[in-house]
Amino acid sequence: MATKLHKGTVDSIVVDADDPEPDDSFFRTLLDKMPDGVFVAQNYRFVFANAALPRMLGYTHEEFVGLPFAAVIPPEFLDLWTERFRARIGEGEEPPNTYEVRFLCKGGGRTLPIELNANRLLFGGQRSVLGIVRDISSRKRTQEALRESEERFRGSFEQAAVGMAMVDLDGHFLSVNPKLCDILDYPASALHALTFQQITHPDDLEADVELMNGVLRGDHATYTMEKRYLRSDGSARWALLTVSLMRDADGTPSHFISVVEDIHERRMAQTALADSELRHRLLMHNLHAGLLICTPDARITYGNPEVSRMLRTDPKAVIGKSIPELGCTFRDEHGSPLSLDNDLIQRVRHSGRELTDMVASIQCADNLPAVWALVHAYPEFDTSRRFSRIVLMFIDITDRKRLEAELLADRQMKAAALDAMTSHVAVLDRKGVIVETNASWGRFAERGGYGDGRSFNGVNYLDVLANVTGPDETFAKAAHEGIKAVMAGRSPLFQMDYPCHCPSERQWFAMNVTPMDAQRERVLVSHENITSIKLAEEAIRILANTDALTGLANRRHFLETAEDEFARAQRYNTPLAVLMADLDFFKAINDRYGHAGGDTVLRHFAITLSSLLRDSDSAGRVGGEEFAVLLPHTALDGAQAFAC
């Protein structure tokens, strides 16, 4: 088949007699139905675009066609973009096909991350570039969300789904994770003895080193490239490498962080497609979306390589079959199988309308993982408005679903871990707003009078503490300042014990505040019940200061109290009286009634003595039957009156 593109349309298609491909109108419709953007660039301008590309960037089709590169390419990439454009339309080796770059949206206030596949094209007799643009902003956001989640709650690159390494400035591996060892087929001990230069394919080494030196010079903060690694068996493995430079506190470069994503299978598939005899069918065969074309009676007449990969079958094997005959099970997003009378094609046939953005899974064998796809289906009509064909497009979103599942599992793991804690736990954002609590927090709130299933998410905990008045105000203020100090980085953590009594019981809690990430975007506040510890401490203190028989202060505690009262009386020049009492004939009581009788007399005397004391007075047992009384603010005549 031979295809020639002119500005804004596909002009002519010559189809071999044996070729089952669609006609010119189909190509035009297919271009505009594609979720990916398509453009042709010529003379440093965009001279052709399908409907999707201007829509991605906020333009109408008329506004976009004719725009110069500078209107769409960010300034920092414009020179590189122009250089690669010149190389691609020139003679010699063509630059790499696939890039992840950014396009400027209309107005220039926002950029859109895209994946670009570019190829040479003869357009209107002039060398041009054909580009296929995929919006990868959703994937980027999902990857970023996963990265943040892992940093907060896992904190270790050992669990990463991609290869990761710390590399010194000379290229030696300082630390590697298991995934990188798996990708490169080296044990960690072997990688530690190597440099990245030693295991980089010679054809990719110069570009890698130059980009690394650019980071060291400050030309850019990070770089991403597709490169080949040499595995332990000598084979080459394609990977997507992203490198960032880490610096010490004083700004001195310390080491690199490398993220290695295994893209070998994707690159092999792309290479196989590029080298195949079907290169001239670029628009059909180089789509990232799977494609099926069916007759009105639901028989498949065409399937592209991507859909064959997703259906795990040979492209020719699908021809002439119906969807049910493919042997695959299609399920909706909730896992319910699509019935034979309501499958993807039948839905379009019955409604006569497009089916867009339907999420479905494709299970082709019990021992193989399901492929998740975003399905677009639409009918084609002839000039008599009769069905002529049905087109199904499948966009592989398996990676996105996997990332979403990992995020969900991570959140569930966090929630389970928090709920398993007996401490009352709340997570605050950097403004002090509660974003998550555990089950123990809710149960404690119910005991405190918040028993209506109330959610505390969204409540500003710092504001609550700032508005506390009454006897708890001092503790609330201290907690408020402690949390603020941890959030601001002035303190690595904060701890405080505080009473939280209620009418039915006395209780104490220990507050602990710790940051959850290096940026202190989240802090964890826990309240642990330490009532049993405090009551034990109080009991020990009472035992240490009290005479076990009479309940009065023992000799040591009484003398300590006396020293304090003497010092206070001297400081404020106030009177202080001390009385000494002893029980006459106490030995006779012991001899006649025994020590039990003597103990009873001592206890009754202590009760009588205590009943005479004021709140400011103190009494103690300083000997066997000897007692002493402290009377602050009492002169001699008052002491004599008390003694009588």
mmCIF file of N, CA, C and O in Angstrom, residues 169 196-197 205-220 223 245 256:
data_model
loop_
_atom_site.group_PDB
_atom_site.id
_atom_site.type_symbol
_atom_site.label_atom_id
_atom_site.label_comp_id
_atom_site.label_asym_id
_atom_site.label_seq_id
_atom_site.Cartn_x
_atom_site.Cartn_y
_atom_site.Cartn_z
ATOM 1 N N LEU A 169 30.022 10.008 42.109
ATOM 2 C CA LEU A 169 30.272 10.935 41.005
ATOM 3 C C LEU A 169 31.177 10.347 39.927
ATOM 4 O O LEU A 169 31.220 10.871 38.805
ATOM 5 N N PHE A 196 28.838 2.206 36.235
ATOM 6 C CA PHE A 196 27.802 2.155 35.204
ATOM 7 C C PHE A 196 28.420 2.193 33.806
ATOM 8 O O PHE A 196 27.857 1.671 32.838
ATOM 9 N N GLN A 197 29.622 2.810 33.688
ATOM 10 C CA GLN A 197 30.282 2.859 32.387
ATOM 11 C C GLN A 197 30.629 1.451 31.891
ATOM 12 O O GLN A 197 30.561 1.168 30.697
ATOM 13 N N LEU A 205 27.165 4.911 25.563
ATOM 14 C CA LEU A 205 27.972 5.427 26.669
ATOM 15 C C LEU A 205 28.251 6.924 26.537
ATOM 16 O O LEU A 205 28.137 7.678 27.505
ATOM 17 N N GLU A 206 28.628 7.378 25.353
ATOM 18 C CA GLU A 206 28.999 8.784 25.174
ATOM 19 C C GLU A 206 27.834 9.705 25.522
ATOM 20 O O GLU A 206 28.007 10.708 26.235
ATOM 21 N N ALA A 207 26.624 9.371 25.045
ATOM 22 C CA ALA A 207 25.455 10.211 25.333
ATOM 23 C C ALA A 207 25.151 10.217 26.821
ATOM 24 O O ALA A 207 24.817 11.264 27.404
ATOM 25 N N ASP A 208 25.285 9.048 27.465
ATOM 26 C CA ASP A 208 25.010 8.957 28.893
ATOM 27 C C ASP A 208 25.986 9.815 29.700
ATOM 28 O O ASP A 208 25.600 10.581 30.590
ATOM 29 N N VAL A 209 27.262 9.700 29.402
ATOM 30 C CA VAL A 209 28.281 10.462 30.133
ATOM 31 C C VAL A 209 28.107 11.961 29.900
ATOM 32 O O VAL A 209 28.256 12.769 30.832
ATOM 33 N N GLU A 210 27.785 12.354 28.670
ATOM 34 C CA GLU A 210 27.606 13.775 28.389
ATOM 35 C C GLU A 210 26.420 14.344 29.165
ATOM 36 O O GLU A 210 26.492 15.446 29.722
ATOM 37 N N LEU A 211 25.322 13.607 29.229
ATOM 38 C CA LEU A 211 24.165 14.068 30.007
ATOM 39 C C LEU A 211 24.512 14.151 31.492
ATOM 40 O O LEU A 211 24.111 15.087 32.188
ATOM 41 N N MET A 212 25.271 13.169 31.988
ATOM 42 C CA MET A 212 25.686 13.196 33.387
ATOM 43 C C MET A 212 26.558 14.420 33.662
ATOM 44 O O MET A 212 26.373 15.120 34.671
ATOM 45 N N ASN A 213 27.496 14.715 32.770
ATOM 46 C CA ASN A 213 28.348 15.900 32.948
ATOM 47 C C ASN A 213 27.529 17.181 32.880
ATOM 48 O O ASN A 213 27.833 18.170 33.558
ATOM 49 N N GLY A 214 26.475 17.176 32.053
ATOM 50 C CA GLY A 214 25.591 18.346 31.996
ATOM 51 C C GLY A 214 24.905 18.595 33.325
ATOM 52 O O GLY A 214 24.726 19.749 33.742
ATOM 53 N N VAL A 215 24.523 17.534 34.019
ATOM 54 C CA VAL A 215 23.932 17.686 35.353
ATOM 55 C C VAL A 215 24.960 18.255 36.321
ATOM 56 O O VAL A 215 24.664 19.146 37.116
ATOM 57 N N LEU A 216 26.177 17.730 36.269
ATOM 58 C CA LEU A 216 27.230 18.228 37.157
ATOM 59 C C LEU A 216 27.554 19.699 36.880
ATOM 60 O O LEU A 216 27.859 20.461 37.800
ATOM 61 N N ARG A 217 27.479 20.101 35.596
ATOM 62 C CA ARG A 217 27.740 21.504 35.254
ATOM 63 C C ARG A 217 26.579 22.411 35.624
ATOM 64 O O ARG A 217 26.727 23.636 35.637
ATOM 65 N N GLY A 218 25.435 21.825 35.908
ATOM 66 C CA GLY A 218 24.262 22.640 36.225
ATOM 67 C C GLY A 218 23.426 22.990 35.019
ATOM 68 O O GLY A 218 22.530 23.828 35.110
ATOM 69 N N ASP A 219 23.701 22.346 33.860
ATOM 70 C CA ASP A 219 22.891 22.619 32.666
ATOM 71 C C ASP A 219 21.447 22.192 32.871
ATOM 72 O O ASP A 219 20.519 22.799 32.348
ATOM 73 N N HIS A 220 21.247 21.119 33.602
ATOM 74 C CA HIS A 220 19.903 20.637 33.910
ATOM 75 C C HIS A 220 19.983 19.863 35.224
ATOM 76 O O HIS A 220 21.039 19.355 35.610
ATOM 77 N N TYR A 223 18.184 14.108 34.081
ATOM 78 C CA TYR A 223 18.049 13.730 32.673
ATOM 79 C C TYR A 223 17.452 12.343 32.569
ATOM 80 O O TYR A 223 17.535 11.525 33.498
ATOM 81 N N LEU A 245 20.742 14.402 40.497
ATOM 82 C CA LEU A 245 21.937 14.680 41.296
ATOM 83 C C LEU A 245 21.522 15.065 42.700
ATOM 84 O O LEU A 245 20.672 15.935 42.899
ATOM 85 N N PHE A 256 24.561 10.401 42.667
ATOM 86 C CA PHE A 256 23.422 10.371 41.750
ATOM 87 C C PHE A 256 22.402 9.342 42.235
ATOM 88 O O PHE A 256 22.763 8.316 42.818
#
